[in-house]
């Protein structure tokens, strides 16, 4: 850590991890409700569990991205953050808004929440991931504006590296792409078409730019590779992201009422969407091979190298499997999509967030790297979480395939619940893998409480005696 | 000097490529905007349909169900439920919730009035007539 | 300063070749998709194809081939250090590019006044999206050529430094090549 104002990243990272914990708890409840439909009903209907699970995901990722921005932007710009105080106030506002919103979900019936918060004036509620009441949505915009103001002012007074430009540019994109959340036309097809501007625009567009910037920063710092090379790679990767992903949005338009030409255009361009992820893998390993130093933070390196791989599997491979229109005809709206969603969100965005946290947290706590035993805990947590998430993905994929065969095809297609009953084994596997993930998360979080820092002398001695 | 792939070249490809595809997307979206009202019979969006849609949104139906494949996978597809079950069944079903059957997935009781139920059915009927390129593959959704 | 010697297998900047390759890949996929869907809808495709006015396509093919020749002459001129001639050839190519766009717009206007849209049928979907996608490439090619022409007039290129001209020329030839395939595939072959 080179500038004291980078310290404001710390509350963001801690809150991100706390919210991550909450997300997993709601995930476990949701998984159990798949198996026992009366579990916690009517106090916690499934839709509330689910919106808590997904909204916590979004909020903790945004927390992590913001923390990352407050950490990276000053270091790249080689100057103190424009206003650390504003960043701190923004943090508390954001956390309070998130907590209030969650409380609203849990304790107020959704329709009543809508009535209380002025949804009738400007309807925005009742769409996946965008369930937040109007005041929360406005709050998100204000928080984003505060972040943008702060980092942009920092950039203006400091060094303008390409990496910083990409990071700050994509944060602007993130905020701009949220604005269609306020556009919710009565025409369901148009509403759905526009909903993807946000959802696809974020996860298959803008966030990939953020992912690239965070990964690029970590790799520059940890491998000591020349930034020119890293930044050139980044531009190529994000160029491929947008050149495939913008028209690739068409793979969401096949069966929602949009014109038929999206079937062809969406299939062709979205089939190319794995390319940037493949490039990301190549990039990370090329940088590793060209490294000029051995960084003591092995755990962060593990996260950073695994992120593009799992992202490629989840976003690239699993996305590709269901992206072509003839396949999606059967998998659309099944748990196959949920499988892809889980591995993609985890592999790309959760893991890159945990990468930057793993890299920056020791520095924020005043040491270059954690003690070897803390790192071992962290890496054990890593493996348990990654393995569990892959099992969750496979289980949901199995469930999706069963639906595709029994409910979507054949001469005597079965009804929805009949098919769900036949998928119980997959839902059980998913729930147990979820518990596995939870235990991995506990191990991971536990690593933060193992004190001590990386000691070069004793490590060298150990290496010699070994 | 024969330069090989420089950073500024990569940046130009990024900016140019993004702008290029954004323009194409905007043109296609303009066209889609002309087509969608025909495909979903926007002229049949009566006040009842719009009111029904608002009820469906503010009760977060897509938190469990899907509409044309979008939403959650906890409960059946609503895009074609009108064709699958018919209006009378849908009303009776919503009124009868929750079933309370042990272990079965439960839907809350929303205490809709008769006119609200009529609106919801009107919306679901409108939904079932959207041209979705023949999706879902069969009536089971 | 080193010239692009014979040891260099590709003229122009390497980046443009990566880009050209990616472009050809996308067009290749689009053309394959066209061919694939034509197989199962041959009757529809032939009937719709017959409604196209081939003279537009033919004029535009000749326009682009000629402009490609102009661009080749521009490259040759700069290799001999004649930058004024190079600029004139590039200007000619740009004028022909503009002519192409004008003719194509005229044809689009005809199509739209016949009530054709992307949703009319599968053939027109491919016809409109492929020609529009290519149209955008001509625009982009003209931006690149315009930039190169501007730099030529500004004296940035001479007999020893002409990578920029070659880079622009390579891209323009690609745009021309794609059109020739497109013309043959969509306007002629049935």
Short mmCIF file of N, CA, C and O in Angstrom, two decimals, chain A residues 13 58 60-70 72-73 144 147-148 151 162-178 198 200-219 230 234-235 237-239 241-242 276-277 280 283 307 311 345 347-356, chain B residues 14:
data_model
loop_
_atom_site.label_atom_id
_atom_site.label_comp_id
_atom_site.label_asym_id
_atom_site.label_seq_id
_atom_site.Cartn_x
_atom_site.Cartn_y
_atom_site.Cartn_z
N UNK A 13 -14.14 -4.12 1.61
CA UNK A 13 -13.80 -5.54 1.48
C UNK A 13 -14.42 -6.36 2.61
O UNK A 13 -14.94 -7.45 2.37
N UNK A 58 -25.23 -9.33 -5.73
CA UNK A 58 -24.92 -8.11 -6.47
C UNK A 58 -24.28 -7.07 -5.55
O UNK A 58 -23.27 -6.44 -5.91
N UNK A 60 -22.64 -7.49 -2.74
CA UNK A 60 -21.27 -7.77 -2.27
C UNK A 60 -20.27 -7.64 -3.41
O UNK A 60 -19.13 -7.17 -3.20
N UNK A 61 -20.70 -7.99 -4.63
CA UNK A 61 -19.78 -7.80 -5.75
C UNK A 61 -19.53 -6.30 -5.97
O UNK A 61 -18.39 -5.87 -6.20
N UNK A 62 -20.60 -5.49 -5.89
CA UNK A 62 -20.41 -4.05 -6.06
C UNK A 62 -19.52 -3.50 -4.95
O UNK A 62 -18.64 -2.66 -5.21
N UNK A 63 -19.72 -3.98 -3.72
CA UNK A 63 -18.85 -3.58 -2.61
C UNK A 63 -17.39 -3.89 -2.94
O UNK A 63 -16.50 -3.06 -2.75
N UNK A 64 -17.17 -5.11 -3.43
CA UNK A 64 -15.80 -5.52 -3.73
C UNK A 64 -15.22 -4.69 -4.88
O UNK A 64 -14.07 -4.26 -4.84
N UNK A 65 -16.04 -4.45 -5.92
CA UNK A 65 -15.56 -3.64 -7.05
C UNK A 65 -15.21 -2.23 -6.57
O UNK A 65 -14.20 -1.64 -6.98
N UNK A 66 -16.08 -1.68 -5.71
CA UNK A 66 -15.83 -0.31 -5.23
C UNK A 66 -14.57 -0.29 -4.37
O UNK A 66 -13.73 0.61 -4.53
N UNK A 67 -14.47 -1.27 -3.47
CA UNK A 67 -13.25 -1.35 -2.67
C UNK A 67 -12.02 -1.45 -3.55
O UNK A 67 -11.01 -0.76 -3.35
N UNK A 68 -12.13 -2.29 -4.58
CA UNK A 68 -11.01 -2.46 -5.51
C UNK A 68 -10.68 -1.13 -6.19
O UNK A 68 -9.51 -0.77 -6.33
N UNK A 69 -11.73 -0.40 -6.59
CA UNK A 69 -11.50 0.88 -7.25
C UNK A 69 -10.78 1.85 -6.31
O UNK A 69 -9.81 2.51 -6.71
N UNK A 70 -11.26 1.92 -5.06
CA UNK A 70 -10.62 2.84 -4.11
C UNK A 70 -9.19 2.42 -3.80
O UNK A 70 -8.35 3.23 -3.47
N UNK A 72 -7.18 0.57 -6.08
CA UNK A 72 -6.34 0.57 -7.28
C UNK A 72 -6.13 1.97 -7.85
O UNK A 72 -5.02 2.35 -8.23
N UNK A 73 -7.23 2.75 -7.92
CA UNK A 73 -7.14 4.04 -8.62
C UNK A 73 -6.03 4.94 -8.05
O UNK A 73 -5.21 5.46 -8.82
N UNK A 144 -23.11 5.28 -6.80
CA UNK A 144 -22.25 5.14 -7.98
C UNK A 144 -21.70 6.49 -8.40
O UNK A 144 -20.51 6.61 -8.74
N UNK A 147 -18.88 7.46 -6.15
CA UNK A 147 -17.66 6.72 -6.50
C UNK A 147 -17.02 7.28 -7.76
O UNK A 147 -15.81 7.53 -7.81
N UNK A 148 -17.86 7.52 -8.77
CA UNK A 148 -17.33 7.99 -10.05
C UNK A 148 -16.68 9.36 -9.90
O UNK A 148 -15.61 9.61 -10.44
N UNK A 151 -13.24 8.81 -7.97
CA UNK A 151 -12.13 8.19 -8.72
C UNK A 151 -11.77 9.02 -9.94
O UNK A 151 -10.60 9.10 -10.32
N UNK A 162 -3.34 3.28 -18.79
CA UNK A 162 -4.41 2.62 -19.54
C UNK A 162 -5.27 1.79 -18.61
O UNK A 162 -6.49 1.74 -18.74
N UNK A 163 -4.61 1.12 -17.65
CA UNK A 163 -5.35 0.26 -16.73
C UNK A 163 -6.37 1.07 -15.94
O UNK A 163 -7.52 0.67 -15.78
N UNK A 164 -5.94 2.24 -15.48
CA UNK A 164 -6.87 3.09 -14.74
C UNK A 164 -8.00 3.60 -15.63
O UNK A 164 -9.14 3.69 -15.20
N UNK A 165 -7.65 3.92 -16.88
CA UNK A 165 -8.69 4.38 -17.80
C UNK A 165 -9.72 3.29 -18.04
O UNK A 165 -10.93 3.54 -18.06
N UNK A 166 -9.24 2.05 -18.22
CA UNK A 166 -10.17 0.94 -18.43
C UNK A 166 -11.04 0.75 -17.20
O UNK A 166 -12.26 0.60 -17.29
N UNK A 167 -10.41 0.76 -16.03
CA UNK A 167 -11.16 0.53 -14.79
C UNK A 167 -12.21 1.61 -14.58
O UNK A 167 -13.40 1.32 -14.36
N UNK A 168 -11.80 2.86 -14.68
CA UNK A 168 -12.74 3.95 -14.41
C UNK A 168 -13.78 4.04 -15.53
O UNK A 168 -14.97 4.25 -15.27
N UNK A 169 -13.34 3.82 -16.76
CA UNK A 169 -14.31 3.80 -17.87
C UNK A 169 -15.37 2.73 -17.65
O UNK A 169 -16.56 2.98 -17.86
N UNK A 170 -14.95 1.55 -17.19
CA UNK A 170 -15.94 0.49 -17.02
C UNK A 170 -16.81 0.74 -15.79
O UNK A 170 -17.95 0.29 -15.74
N UNK A 171 -16.31 1.49 -14.80
CA UNK A 171 -17.18 1.87 -13.69
C UNK A 171 -18.25 2.86 -14.16
O UNK A 171 -19.41 2.79 -13.75
N UNK A 172 -17.87 3.76 -15.04
CA UNK A 172 -18.88 4.65 -15.66
C UNK A 172 -19.90 3.82 -16.42
O UNK A 172 -21.10 4.08 -16.35
N UNK A 173 -19.40 2.83 -17.15
CA UNK A 173 -20.31 1.97 -17.90
C UNK A 173 -21.28 1.25 -16.98
O UNK A 173 -22.47 1.14 -17.26
N UNK A 174 -20.74 0.77 -15.86
CA UNK A 174 -21.58 0.07 -14.88
C UNK A 174 -22.73 0.95 -14.44
O UNK A 174 -23.89 0.54 -14.39
N UNK A 175 -22.42 2.21 -14.12
CA UNK A 175 -23.46 3.12 -13.65
C UNK A 175 -24.46 3.44 -14.76
O UNK A 175 -25.67 3.41 -14.55
N UNK A 176 -23.95 3.72 -15.96
CA UNK A 176 -24.85 4.05 -17.07
C UNK A 176 -25.78 2.90 -17.40
O UNK A 176 -26.97 3.09 -17.67
N UNK A 177 -25.22 1.68 -17.37
CA UNK A 177 -26.03 0.52 -17.72
C UNK A 177 -27.08 0.21 -16.66
O UNK A 177 -28.00 -0.56 -16.91
N UNK A 178 -26.96 0.81 -15.48
CA UNK A 178 -27.98 0.58 -14.45
C UNK A 178 -29.22 1.44 -14.72
O UNK A 178 -30.31 1.12 -14.26
N UNK A 198 -29.34 -4.18 -18.89
CA UNK A 198 -28.66 -4.14 -17.60
C UNK A 198 -27.94 -5.46 -17.33
O UNK A 198 -26.74 -5.48 -17.10
N UNK A 200 -27.35 -8.37 -19.17
CA UNK A 200 -26.32 -8.78 -20.11
C UNK A 200 -25.23 -7.71 -20.21
O UNK A 200 -24.05 -8.03 -20.25
N UNK A 201 -25.67 -6.46 -20.23
CA UNK A 201 -24.70 -5.36 -20.32
C UNK A 201 -23.68 -5.40 -19.19
O UNK A 201 -22.50 -5.13 -19.40
N UNK A 202 -24.14 -5.79 -18.02
CA UNK A 202 -23.21 -5.91 -16.90
C UNK A 202 -22.36 -7.17 -17.02
O UNK A 202 -21.14 -7.09 -17.14
N UNK A 203 -23.02 -8.34 -16.98
CA UNK A 203 -22.23 -9.56 -16.77
C UNK A 203 -21.56 -10.07 -18.03
O UNK A 203 -20.57 -10.80 -17.95
N UNK A 204 -22.07 -9.73 -19.21
CA UNK A 204 -21.40 -10.20 -20.41
C UNK A 204 -20.78 -9.04 -21.17
O UNK A 204 -20.46 -9.15 -22.35
N UNK A 205 -20.66 -7.91 -20.51
CA UNK A 205 -20.05 -6.76 -21.16
C UNK A 205 -19.17 -6.03 -20.18
O UNK A 205 -18.02 -6.38 -19.94
N UNK A 206 -19.79 -5.03 -19.55
CA UNK A 206 -19.03 -4.10 -18.73
C UNK A 206 -18.24 -4.77 -17.61
O UNK A 206 -17.08 -4.43 -17.38
N UNK A 207 -18.84 -5.72 -16.91
CA UNK A 207 -18.12 -6.33 -15.79
C UNK A 207 -16.90 -7.12 -16.26
O UNK A 207 -15.95 -7.29 -15.50
N UNK A 208 -16.94 -7.61 -17.49
CA UNK A 208 -15.76 -8.29 -18.00
C UNK A 208 -14.59 -7.30 -18.12
O UNK A 208 -13.43 -7.68 -18.01
N UNK A 209 -14.92 -6.05 -18.38
CA UNK A 209 -13.87 -5.02 -18.43
C UNK A 209 -13.29 -4.80 -17.04
O UNK A 209 -12.07 -4.67 -16.86
N UNK A 210 -14.20 -4.75 -16.04
CA UNK A 210 -13.73 -4.59 -14.66
C UNK A 210 -12.88 -5.79 -14.27
O UNK A 210 -11.80 -5.64 -13.69
N UNK A 211 -13.39 -6.97 -14.61
CA UNK A 211 -12.64 -8.20 -14.33
C UNK A 211 -11.23 -8.11 -14.92
O UNK A 211 -10.23 -8.40 -14.25
N UNK A 212 -11.15 -7.70 -16.18
CA UNK A 212 -9.85 -7.59 -16.83
C UNK A 212 -8.94 -6.61 -16.12
O UNK A 212 -7.76 -6.88 -15.90
N UNK A 213 -9.51 -5.46 -15.74
CA UNK A 213 -8.70 -4.43 -15.09
C UNK A 213 -8.17 -4.92 -13.74
O UNK A 213 -6.99 -4.74 -13.43
N UNK A 214 -9.05 -5.56 -12.94
CA UNK A 214 -8.61 -6.03 -11.63
C UNK A 214 -7.53 -7.09 -11.78
O UNK A 214 -6.49 -7.07 -11.10
N UNK A 215 -7.78 -8.03 -12.71
CA UNK A 215 -6.81 -9.09 -12.91
C UNK A 215 -5.49 -8.51 -13.42
O UNK A 215 -4.40 -8.92 -12.99
N UNK A 216 -5.59 -7.56 -14.34
CA UNK A 216 -4.39 -6.92 -14.88
C UNK A 216 -3.58 -6.26 -13.78
O UNK A 216 -2.35 -6.40 -13.73
N UNK A 217 -4.28 -5.56 -12.89
CA UNK A 217 -3.59 -4.88 -11.79
C UNK A 217 -2.85 -5.89 -10.91
O UNK A 217 -1.66 -5.73 -10.61
N UNK A 218 -3.57 -6.97 -10.52
CA UNK A 218 -2.96 -7.97 -9.65
C UNK A 218 -1.73 -8.57 -10.34
O UNK A 218 -0.68 -8.74 -9.71
N UNK A 219 -1.86 -8.85 -11.63
CA UNK A 219 -0.75 -9.52 -12.33
C UNK A 219 0.44 -8.59 -12.48
O UNK A 219 1.59 -9.01 -12.36
N UNK A 230 0.90 -5.94 -20.36
CA UNK A 230 -0.36 -6.25 -19.70
C UNK A 230 -1.49 -5.41 -20.28
O UNK A 230 -2.57 -5.92 -20.61
N UNK A 234 -4.92 -6.42 -22.27
CA UNK A 234 -6.23 -6.03 -21.75
C UNK A 234 -7.09 -5.43 -22.84
O UNK A 234 -8.27 -5.76 -22.97
N UNK A 235 -6.50 -4.53 -23.65
CA UNK A 235 -7.28 -3.91 -24.71
C UNK A 235 -7.79 -4.95 -25.70
O UNK A 235 -8.93 -4.90 -26.16
N UNK A 237 -8.38 -8.12 -25.11
CA UNK A 237 -9.41 -8.95 -24.48
C UNK A 237 -10.74 -8.20 -24.41
O UNK A 237 -11.79 -8.73 -24.78
N UNK A 238 -10.69 -6.95 -23.97
CA UNK A 238 -11.97 -6.24 -23.82
C UNK A 238 -12.53 -5.86 -25.18
O UNK A 238 -13.75 -5.75 -25.34
N UNK A 239 -11.66 -5.70 -26.18
CA UNK A 239 -12.19 -5.47 -27.53
C UNK A 239 -12.98 -6.69 -27.98
O UNK A 239 -14.11 -6.58 -28.48
N UNK A 241 -14.39 -8.85 -26.09
CA UNK A 241 -15.59 -8.94 -25.25
C UNK A 241 -16.74 -8.16 -25.88
O UNK A 241 -17.84 -8.68 -26.05
N UNK A 242 -16.47 -6.92 -26.24
CA UNK A 242 -17.55 -6.08 -26.75
C UNK A 242 -17.90 -6.43 -28.18
O UNK A 242 -19.07 -6.37 -28.58
N UNK A 276 -12.99 -14.15 -25.58
CA UNK A 276 -12.27 -13.30 -24.61
C UNK A 276 -11.88 -14.04 -23.32
O UNK A 276 -10.84 -13.74 -22.74
N UNK A 277 -12.71 -14.99 -22.90
CA UNK A 277 -12.36 -15.74 -21.69
C UNK A 277 -11.16 -16.64 -21.93
O UNK A 277 -10.30 -16.79 -21.06
N UNK A 280 -8.23 -14.57 -21.79
CA UNK A 280 -7.92 -14.21 -20.41
C UNK A 280 -7.08 -15.30 -19.75
O UNK A 280 -6.14 -15.00 -19.00
N UNK A 283 -3.63 -15.10 -21.25
CA UNK A 283 -2.99 -13.91 -20.71
C UNK A 283 -2.42 -14.17 -19.31
O UNK A 283 -1.23 -13.93 -19.06
N UNK A 307 -9.09 -17.65 -11.42
CA UNK A 307 -10.25 -16.87 -11.87
C UNK A 307 -10.53 -17.02 -13.37
O UNK A 307 -11.64 -17.39 -13.74
N UNK A 311 -13.79 -18.91 -14.74
CA UNK A 311 -14.64 -18.02 -15.54
C UNK A 311 -14.84 -18.60 -16.93
O UNK A 311 -15.94 -18.57 -17.49
N UNK A 345 -20.99 -16.57 -12.48
CA UNK A 345 -20.91 -15.51 -11.47
C UNK A 345 -19.78 -15.79 -10.49
O UNK A 345 -19.02 -14.89 -10.13
N UNK A 347 -17.10 -17.94 -10.87
CA UNK A 347 -15.78 -18.02 -11.49
C UNK A 347 -15.27 -16.66 -11.93
O UNK A 347 -14.10 -16.32 -11.75
N UNK A 348 -16.17 -15.87 -12.52
CA UNK A 348 -15.69 -14.59 -13.03
C UNK A 348 -15.69 -13.54 -11.91
O UNK A 348 -14.62 -13.03 -11.55
N UNK A 349 -16.86 -13.25 -11.35
CA UNK A 349 -16.95 -12.04 -10.54
C UNK A 349 -16.69 -12.27 -9.06
O UNK A 349 -16.05 -11.44 -8.43
N UNK A 350 -17.18 -13.40 -8.51
CA UNK A 350 -16.85 -13.65 -7.10
C UNK A 350 -15.36 -13.90 -6.98
O UNK A 350 -14.69 -13.35 -6.10
N UNK A 351 -14.80 -14.70 -7.88
CA UNK A 351 -13.39 -15.07 -7.72
C UNK A 351 -12.46 -13.89 -7.98
O UNK A 351 -11.42 -13.78 -7.33
N UNK A 352 -12.81 -13.02 -8.92
CA UNK A 352 -11.91 -11.88 -9.12
C UNK A 352 -11.99 -10.95 -7.91
O UNK A 352 -10.98 -10.34 -7.51
N UNK A 353 -13.17 -10.86 -7.30
CA UNK A 353 -13.29 -10.05 -6.09
C UNK A 353 -12.44 -10.65 -4.97
O UNK A 353 -11.73 -9.92 -4.26
N UNK A 354 -12.52 -11.98 -4.82
CA UNK A 354 -11.73 -12.62 -3.77
C UNK A 354 -10.24 -12.52 -4.10
O UNK A 354 -9.40 -12.48 -3.20
N UNK A 355 -9.91 -12.46 -5.39
CA UNK A 355 -8.50 -12.29 -5.78
C UNK A 355 -7.96 -10.95 -5.30
O UNK A 355 -6.88 -10.88 -4.71
N UNK A 356 -8.71 -9.90 -5.58
CA UNK A 356 -8.20 -8.58 -5.21
C UNK A 356 -8.20 -8.44 -3.69
O UNK A 356 -7.29 -7.84 -3.10
N UNK B 14 -10.27 -1.64 -29.89
CA UNK B 14 -11.28 -1.72 -28.82
C UNK B 14 -12.34 -0.62 -28.99
O UNK B 14 -13.53 -0.91 -29.05
#
